[in-house]
Amino acid sequence: MSSPVETVVIVGTGCAGLTAAIYTGRANLNPLILEGSLPGGQLTTTSEVENFPGFPEGIDGFHLMDSLRKQATKFGARFEQAQIASVDFSSQPLKLRTAEREILTKSVIIATGASPRLTGVPGEKELYGGKGVTTCATCDGAFYRKMDVAVIGGGDSACEEALFLTRFASKVYLVHRRDSLRASRIMAERATSHPKIEMVWDSVPAEVLGVSDGAVSGLRLKNVKTGKDSVLPVKGVFVAIGHLPNTGPFASALDVDEAGYFIPQPGSQVKTKVPGVYVAGDCADHIFRQAITAAGMGCQAAIEAERWLAEHGR
Ligand code: NAP
């Protein structure tokens, strides 16, 4: 028996995917939402979200995503755990393949987000996850009570991670490869003026120490101006150097740039070269990368999909 053809499949359950789910659900398109390894997306690993409009006191990232999910469910969105392995967009119906099955659909909204980047220095991979190297202070910060830790990066994420870690750690070294932060002024000021945070300027990680012990025992740094090596005696290393777009399984079927981000059609943020296929959120946006802009793109993609389906006799 052949699989039924879905009307719209949304891949991803971050801000973009869930907003698209709310809009397509409310338009009676009965969307199927595929969720991957991090249901709720990057905001579920964030602490307080202070800049999402409508929440003057701020809102916990997990609660925000949970609310969006409940709203989507209210309008009939169906959720399924699935990891897309490959796609075939050469003809209708469009095909999405997981390890277990093939999903047929008339339209797709890809909102797969982006994943944290790592530095690639020796020891990082070996000590990643539970052994002292991590990309999520919200998830792992509490394990570093009264310990010294290092955060690598100079953007808003690095400052946010460093500030969050001050709740637990004795001392937080913020290691940045230049002598000024990329982060917004408010975040940079909070981080640089915090008594528990020590800035380590002009420095890049060279090696995470502790592989033979099975746990981080230090971070070897190189000063990019003097060339000198030094070692920070830390038990935790938090990497916050940006993200990689999760576009791999779709990259051969759609246009992507050198960094892997989807390139939308001229004049649109969400249309792709394949009719009926739309992109939204961090997988297609290397400029703004905000929860609210991802939600906006999810809304645009949903409305475009709805119009396209109406024009092509859904
Ligand atoms: P980002 O702004 O791209 O910053 C990445 C940082 O990592 C930069 O300081 C960069 O250095 C450094 N870096 C990159 N590759 C490196 C390497 N191989 N070794 C050492 N350092 C490296 O990324 P982000 O901080 O994740 O922020 C992404 C977006 O989310 C931004 O638009 C940000 O404003 C937003 N965001 C907002 C909030 C908030 O408002 N609360 C919180 C988190 C994120 P250079 O500066 O030298 O390039």
Tab-separated table of C-alpha atoms and ligand atoms in Angstrom:
chain	number	residue	atom	x	y	z
A	1	MET	CA	0.000	0.000	0.000
A	2	SER	CA	1.457	3.390	-0.940
A	3	SER	CA	1.835	6.132	1.699
A	4	PRO	CA	-0.768	8.898	1.811
A	5	VAL	CA	0.365	12.231	0.345
A	6	GLU	CA	0.619	14.905	3.043
A	7	THR	CA	-0.416	18.483	2.262
A	8	VAL	CA	2.413	20.173	4.140
A	9	VAL	CA	5.315	18.729	6.088
A	10	ILE	CA	7.332	21.008	8.375
A	11	VAL	CA	10.819	19.840	9.267
A	12	GLY	CA	11.997	21.253	12.596
A	13	THR	CA	10.385	22.359	15.846
A	14	GLY	CA	12.248	25.549	16.727
A	15	CYS	CA	10.655	28.998	16.575
A	16	ALA	CA	10.415	28.930	12.771
A	17	GLY	CA	8.952	25.415	12.496
A	18	LEU	CA	6.415	25.844	15.292
A	19	THR	CA	5.244	29.225	13.989
A	20	ALA	CA	4.791	27.649	10.553
A	21	ALA	CA	2.876	24.843	12.297
A	22	ILE	CA	0.531	27.336	14.015
A	23	TYR	CA	-0.196	29.163	10.743
A	24	THR	CA	-0.630	26.082	8.540
A	25	GLY	CA	-2.655	24.371	11.265
A	26	ARG	CA	-4.939	27.372	11.610
A	27	ALA	CA	-5.317	27.382	7.797
A	28	ASN	CA	-6.697	23.823	8.070
A	29	LEU	CA	-3.750	22.291	6.199
A	30	ASN	CA	-3.326	19.511	8.793
A	31	PRO	CA	0.476	19.893	8.955
A	32	LEU	CA	2.794	17.022	9.853
A	33	ILE	CA	5.740	18.300	11.924
A	34	LEU	CA	8.934	16.259	11.954
A	35	GLU	CA	11.084	16.801	15.013
A	36	GLY	CA	14.735	15.891	15.164
A	37	SER	CA	17.257	15.405	17.935
A	38	LEU	CA	16.535	18.686	19.773
A	39	PRO	CA	12.746	19.145	20.034
A	40	GLY	CA	11.990	22.834	20.533
A	41	GLY	CA	15.285	23.888	18.972
A	42	GLN	CA	18.041	26.077	20.315
A	43	LEU	CA	15.832	28.133	22.649
A	44	THR	CA	15.275	25.082	24.834
A	45	THR	CA	18.978	25.266	25.740
A	46	THR	CA	18.807	28.967	26.572
A	47	SER	CA	17.973	30.352	29.998
A	48	GLU	CA	16.037	33.592	30.035
A	49	VAL	CA	14.810	35.102	26.743
A	50	GLU	CA	14.595	38.833	27.418
A	51	ASN	CA	13.917	40.192	23.953
A	52	PHE	CA	10.939	38.196	22.641
A	53	PRO	CA	8.154	40.789	22.283
A	54	GLY	CA	5.277	40.411	24.708
A	55	PHE	CA	7.225	39.210	27.744
A	56	PRO	CA	8.358	42.310	29.677
A	57	GLU	CA	9.712	40.167	32.522
A	58	GLY	CA	11.465	37.780	30.104
A	59	ILE	CA	10.502	34.149	29.542
A	60	ASP	CA	12.328	30.866	30.014
A	61	GLY	CA	13.282	29.454	26.583
A	62	PHE	CA	11.810	26.031	27.304
A	63	HIS	CA	8.449	27.513	28.370
A	64	LEU	CA	8.287	29.714	25.290
A	65	MET	CA	8.788	26.709	23.011
A	66	ASP	CA	6.352	24.594	25.010
A	67	SER	CA	3.715	27.324	24.582
A	68	LEU	CA	4.284	27.479	20.813
A	69	ARG	CA	3.957	23.703	20.618
A	70	LYS	CA	0.677	23.715	22.573
A	71	GLN	CA	-0.629	26.477	20.292
A	72	ALA	CA	0.300	24.445	17.186
A	73	THR	CA	-1.298	21.301	18.635
A	74	LYS	CA	-4.497	23.254	19.339
A	75	PHE	CA	-4.747	23.949	15.592
A	76	GLY	CA	-4.274	20.314	14.614
A	77	ALA	CA	-0.517	20.005	14.076
A	78	ARG	CA	0.678	16.379	14.228
A	79	PHE	CA	4.174	15.649	15.561
A	80	GLU	CA	6.459	12.772	14.632
A	81	GLN	CA	10.052	12.036	15.638
A	82	ALA	CA	12.047	11.684	12.415
A	83	GLN	CA	15.507	12.429	11.084
A	84	ILE	CA	15.570	13.222	7.364
A	85	ALA	CA	18.335	11.289	5.582
A	86	SER	CA	17.694	12.424	1.996
A	87	VAL	CA	15.100	14.085	-0.219
A	88	ASP	CA	13.876	13.910	-3.799
A	89	PHE	CA	12.330	17.189	-4.923
A	90	SER	CA	12.588	16.422	-8.663
A	91	SER	CA	8.828	15.875	-9.066
A	92	GLN	CA	5.508	15.977	-7.218
A	93	PRO	CA	4.758	14.562	-4.748
A	94	LEU	CA	7.934	15.659	-2.971
A	95	LYS	CA	9.768	12.880	-1.151
A	96	LEU	CA	11.418	13.006	2.280
A	97	ARG	CA	13.306	9.881	3.338
A	98	THR	CA	14.143	8.805	6.875
A	99	ALA	CA	15.945	5.580	7.802
A	100	GLU	CA	12.520	3.950	8.289
A	101	ARG	CA	10.203	5.351	5.656
A	102	GLU	CA	9.463	7.655	2.748
A	103	ILE	CA	7.115	10.593	3.367
A	104	LEU	CA	5.236	11.997	0.357
A	105	THR	CA	3.973	15.563	0.443
A	106	LYS	CA	2.782	18.400	-1.764
A	107	SER	CA	4.724	21.078	0.109
A	108	VAL	CA	7.585	21.287	2.614
A	109	ILE	CA	8.759	23.958	5.031
A	110	ILE	CA	12.350	23.336	6.088
A	111	ALA	CA	13.108	24.908	9.468
A	112	THR	CA	15.984	22.757	10.644
A	113	GLY	CA	17.936	25.505	12.429
A	114	ALA	CA	21.622	25.439	13.155
A	115	SER	CA	23.911	23.497	15.511
A	116	PRO	CA	26.743	24.762	17.710
A	117	ARG	CA	30.210	24.851	16.131
A	118	LEU	CA	33.259	23.376	17.821
A	119	THR	CA	36.844	24.667	17.561
A	120	GLY	CA	38.403	21.391	16.394
A	121	VAL	CA	41.413	21.621	18.742
A	122	PRO	CA	42.930	18.390	20.156
A	123	GLY	CA	41.098	17.040	23.177
A	124	GLU	CA	37.827	18.843	22.425
A	125	LYS	CA	36.072	15.933	20.715
A	126	GLU	CA	37.483	13.352	23.113
A	127	LEU	CA	36.231	15.281	26.171
A	128	TYR	CA	32.905	16.436	24.694
A	129	GLY	CA	29.671	15.654	26.539
A	130	GLY	CA	29.888	14.722	30.192
A	131	LYS	CA	33.683	14.927	30.349
A	132	GLY	CA	34.000	18.692	30.609
A	133	VAL	CA	33.578	20.125	27.092
A	134	THR	CA	30.088	21.362	26.276
A	135	THR	CA	28.154	23.918	24.220
A	136	CYS	CA	25.314	24.434	26.690
A	137	ALA	CA	25.719	26.239	30.001
A	138	THR	CA	22.005	25.941	30.750
A	139	CYS	CA	22.226	22.168	30.416
A	140	ASP	CA	25.555	21.563	32.150
A	141	GLY	CA	26.396	24.661	34.228
A	142	ALA	CA	25.185	23.176	37.505
A	143	PHE	CA	27.858	20.448	37.282
A	144	TYR	CA	30.560	23.098	37.767
A	145	ARG	CA	29.682	24.402	41.240
A	146	LYS	CA	32.679	26.076	42.903
A	147	MET	CA	34.928	25.185	39.955
A	148	ASP	CA	36.800	27.349	37.463
A	149	VAL	CA	35.540	27.180	33.877
A	150	ALA	CA	36.330	28.772	30.513
A	151	VAL	CA	33.955	30.036	27.836
A	152	ILE	CA	35.306	30.413	24.289
A	153	GLY	CA	33.847	33.094	22.010
A	154	GLY	CA	33.109	36.795	21.907
A	155	GLY	CA	29.470	37.016	20.773
A	156	ASP	CA	26.174	37.295	22.638
A	157	SER	CA	26.107	33.544	23.200
A	158	ALA	CA	29.531	33.514	24.847
A	159	CYS	CA	28.573	36.418	27.140
A	160	GLU	CA	25.250	34.798	27.978
A	161	GLU	CA	26.939	31.477	28.779
A	162	ALA	CA	29.599	33.200	30.891
A	163	LEU	CA	27.008	35.194	32.849
A	164	PHE	CA	24.867	32.114	33.429
A	165	LEU	CA	27.897	30.161	34.653
A	166	THR	CA	28.656	32.788	37.321
A	167	ARG	CA	25.703	31.309	39.251
A	168	PHE	CA	27.694	28.131	39.827
A	169	ALA	CA	31.386	28.500	39.010
A	170	SER	CA	33.970	30.161	41.243
A	171	LYS	CA	35.513	31.880	38.258
A	172	VAL	CA	34.686	32.145	34.568
A	173	TYR	CA	37.399	32.927	32.012
A	174	LEU	CA	35.952	34.418	28.834
A	175	VAL	CA	38.443	33.616	26.075
A	176	HIS	CA	38.177	35.702	22.910
A	177	ARG	CA	40.415	35.745	19.871
A	178	ARG	CA	40.340	39.548	19.536
A	179	ASP	CA	40.572	42.480	21.967
A	180	SER	CA	36.931	43.577	21.726
A	181	LEU	CA	33.699	41.625	21.960
A	182	ARG	CA	31.322	41.082	19.059
A	183	ALA	CA	28.401	40.866	21.514
A	184	SER	CA	25.779	43.619	21.825
A	185	ARG	CA	26.841	46.462	24.115
A	186	ILE	CA	24.469	45.524	26.936
A	187	MET	CA	25.705	41.909	27.038
A	188	ALA	CA	29.350	42.934	26.677
A	189	GLU	CA	29.055	45.405	29.565
A	190	ARG	CA	27.371	42.860	31.802
A	191	ALA	CA	30.089	40.291	31.095
A	192	THR	CA	33.129	42.537	31.334
A	193	SER	CA	31.941	44.182	34.561
A	194	HIS	CA	31.019	40.941	36.341
A	195	PRO	CA	33.341	40.284	39.298
A	196	LYS	CA	33.481	36.527	38.592
A	197	ILE	CA	34.329	36.888	34.887
A	198	GLU	CA	37.942	37.400	33.800
A	199	MET	CA	38.501	38.396	30.179
A	200	VAL	CA	41.281	36.603	28.291
A	201	TRP	CA	41.816	38.715	25.164
A	202	ASP	CA	43.587	37.891	21.881
A	203	SER	CA	43.666	34.195	22.696
A	204	VAL	CA	42.557	31.021	20.948
A	205	PRO	CA	42.321	27.525	22.368
A	206	ALA	CA	45.195	25.232	21.366
A	207	GLU	CA	44.299	22.055	23.288
A	208	VAL	CA	41.832	20.806	25.872
A	209	LEU	CA	43.886	18.982	28.500
A	210	GLY	CA	42.841	15.863	30.392
A	211	VAL	CA	42.257	13.239	27.690
A	212	SER	CA	44.298	10.599	29.555
A	213	ASP	CA	42.274	11.273	32.766
A	214	GLY	CA	38.926	11.150	30.924
A	215	ALA	CA	37.978	14.618	32.243
A	216	VAL	CA	39.004	18.193	31.470
A	217	SER	CA	41.952	19.327	33.599
A	218	GLY	CA	42.851	22.539	31.767
A	219	LEU	CA	42.732	24.577	28.592
A	220	ARG	CA	45.928	25.431	26.743
A	221	LEU	CA	45.736	28.791	24.985
A	222	LYS	CA	47.797	30.612	22.427
A	223	ASN	CA	48.001	34.392	22.464
A	224	VAL	CA	47.583	35.428	18.826
A	225	LYS	CA	49.575	38.661	19.304
A	226	THR	CA	52.546	37.397	21.305
A	227	GLY	CA	52.476	33.754	20.205
A	228	LYS	CA	52.858	32.712	23.850
A	229	ASP	CA	51.224	29.581	25.284
A	230	SER	CA	49.453	29.500	28.654
A	231	VAL	CA	47.232	27.052	30.532
A	232	LEU	CA	43.975	27.891	32.298
A	233	PRO	CA	43.392	25.430	35.165
A	234	VAL	CA	39.700	24.838	34.380
A	235	LYS	CA	37.423	21.834	34.824
A	236	GLY	CA	34.876	22.916	32.222
A	237	VAL	CA	35.180	24.327	28.695
A	238	PHE	CA	32.068	25.924	27.177
A	239	VAL	CA	32.356	26.503	23.429
A	240	ALA	CA	30.196	29.381	22.097
A	241	ILE	CA	31.641	30.289	18.694
A	242	GLY	CA	28.554	30.318	16.534
A	243	HIS	CA	26.604	27.726	14.596
A	244	LEU	CA	26.466	25.565	11.470
A	245	PRO	CA	23.193	25.371	9.513
A	246	ASN	CA	21.492	21.971	9.501
A	247	THR	CA	20.971	21.771	5.759
A	248	GLY	CA	22.962	18.630	4.848
A	249	PRO	CA	20.195	16.286	3.618
A	250	PHE	CA	18.666	19.074	1.470
A	251	ALA	CA	21.851	20.642	0.089
A	252	SER	CA	21.872	18.695	-3.176
A	253	ALA	CA	18.241	19.586	-3.967
A	254	LEU	CA	18.308	23.309	-3.090
A	255	ASP	CA	20.737	26.230	-3.346
A	256	VAL	CA	23.081	26.689	-0.383
A	257	ASP	CA	25.932	29.162	0.139
A	258	GLU	CA	29.560	28.355	1.036
A	259	ALA	CA	28.724	28.101	4.725
A	260	GLY	CA	25.782	25.785	3.987
A	261	TYR	CA	22.924	28.260	4.547
A	262	PHE	CA	19.943	28.022	2.187
A	263	ILE	CA	19.847	30.772	-0.441
A	264	PRO	CA	16.253	31.870	-1.014
A	265	GLN	CA	15.007	33.078	-4.383
A	266	PRO	CA	15.606	36.777	-5.139
A	267	GLY	CA	12.901	38.967	-3.622
A	268	SER	CA	11.896	36.391	-1.023
A	269	GLN	CA	13.297	35.230	2.310
A	270	VAL	CA	11.617	31.845	2.218
A	271	LYS	CA	10.976	30.669	-1.370
A	272	THR	CA	13.363	28.140	-2.886
A	273	LYS	CA	13.928	27.174	-6.509
A	274	VAL	CA	11.587	24.193	-6.054
A	275	PRO	CA	7.880	25.088	-6.186
A	276	GLY	CA	6.186	24.142	-2.921
A	277	VAL	CA	9.445	24.041	-0.917
A	278	TYR	CA	10.123	26.848	1.578
A	279	VAL	CA	12.843	27.544	4.135
A	280	ALA	CA	12.626	29.426	7.432
A	281	GLY	CA	14.722	30.353	10.442
A	282	ASP	CA	18.410	29.909	11.218
A	283	CYS	CA	19.011	27.355	8.435
A	284	ALA	CA	18.358	30.197	5.964
A	285	ASP	CA	19.472	33.232	7.965
A	286	HIS	CA	23.074	33.942	8.893
A	287	ILE	CA	22.429	37.613	9.578
A	288	PHE	CA	19.718	38.067	12.213
A	289	ARG	CA	19.389	34.611	13.820
A	290	GLN	CA	16.885	35.761	16.426
A	291	ALA	CA	13.902	33.875	17.807
A	292	ILE	CA	11.545	36.582	16.574
A	293	THR	CA	13.026	36.705	13.053
A	294	ALA	CA	12.860	32.909	12.848
A	295	ALA	CA	9.202	33.064	13.911
A	296	GLY	CA	8.598	35.737	11.252
A	297	MET	CA	10.152	33.558	8.561
A	298	GLY	CA	8.057	30.596	9.728
A	299	CYS	CA	4.958	32.741	9.293
A	300	GLN	CA	6.053	33.874	5.807
A	301	ALA	CA	6.813	30.308	4.729
A	302	ALA	CA	3.427	29.093	5.978
A	303	ILE	CA	1.537	31.821	4.109
A	304	GLU	CA	3.554	31.170	0.929
A	305	ALA	CA	2.851	27.427	1.206
A	306	GLU	CA	-0.851	28.071	1.801
A	307	ARG	CA	-1.058	30.319	-1.304
A	308	TRP	CA	0.897	27.882	-3.452
A	309	LEU	CA	-1.321	24.986	-2.369
A	310	ALA	CA	-4.454	27.025	-3.101
A	311	GLU	CA	-3.157	27.897	-6.583
A	312	HIS	CA	-2.225	24.300	-7.311
A	313	GLY	CA	-5.447	22.685	-6.140
A	314	ARG	CA	-4.445	21.231	-2.748
B	1	NAP	P1	28.379	35.016	16.732
B	1	NAP	O1	27.720	36.335	16.967
B	1	NAP	O2	28.652	34.570	15.344
B	1	NAP	O3	29.748	35.031	17.566
B	1	NAP	C1	30.678	33.985	17.478
B	1	NAP	C2	31.918	34.373	18.273
B	1	NAP	O4	32.843	33.281	18.250
B	1	NAP	C3	32.640	35.591	17.684
B	1	NAP	O5	33.058	36.437	18.722
B	1	NAP	C4	33.804	34.956	16.939
B	1	NAP	O6	34.958	35.774	16.936
B	1	NAP	C5	34.089	33.726	17.762
B	1	NAP	N1	34.666	32.643	16.949
B	1	NAP	C6	34.204	32.138	15.782
B	1	NAP	N2	34.978	31.113	15.362
B	1	NAP	C7	35.948	30.970	16.281
B	1	NAP	C8	37.032	30.068	16.414
B	1	NAP	N3	37.282	29.100	15.523
B	1	NAP	N4	37.827	30.194	17.510
B	1	NAP	C9	37.591	31.152	18.433
B	1	NAP	N5	36.565	32.014	18.372
B	1	NAP	C10	35.752	31.934	17.311
B	1	NAP	O7	27.540	33.822	17.385
B	1	NAP	P2	26.611	33.815	18.691
B	1	NAP	O8	27.243	34.483	19.840
B	1	NAP	O9	26.206	32.386	18.825
B	1	NAP	O10	25.341	34.672	18.279
B	1	NAP	C11	24.584	34.323	17.115
B	1	NAP	C12	23.390	35.274	16.977
B	1	NAP	O11	22.467	35.054	18.035
B	1	NAP	C13	23.790	36.737	17.039
B	1	NAP	O12	23.004	37.457	16.145
B	1	NAP	C14	23.465	37.118	18.460
B	1	NAP	O13	23.187	38.492	18.612
B	1	NAP	C15	22.253	36.248	18.751
B	1	NAP	N6	22.142	35.969	20.202
B	1	NAP	C16	21.449	36.869	20.971
B	1	NAP	C17	21.354	36.663	22.339
B	1	NAP	C18	20.605	37.662	23.173
B	1	NAP	O14	20.233	38.701	22.653
B	1	NAP	N7	20.361	37.402	24.431
B	1	NAP	C19	21.930	35.543	22.943
B	1	NAP	C20	22.647	34.652	22.123
B	1	NAP	C21	22.753	34.885	20.752
B	1	NAP	P3	35.002	37.172	16.113
B	1	NAP	O15	34.191	38.146	16.923
B	1	NAP	O16	36.439	37.479	16.065
B	1	NAP	O17	34.402	36.862	14.774
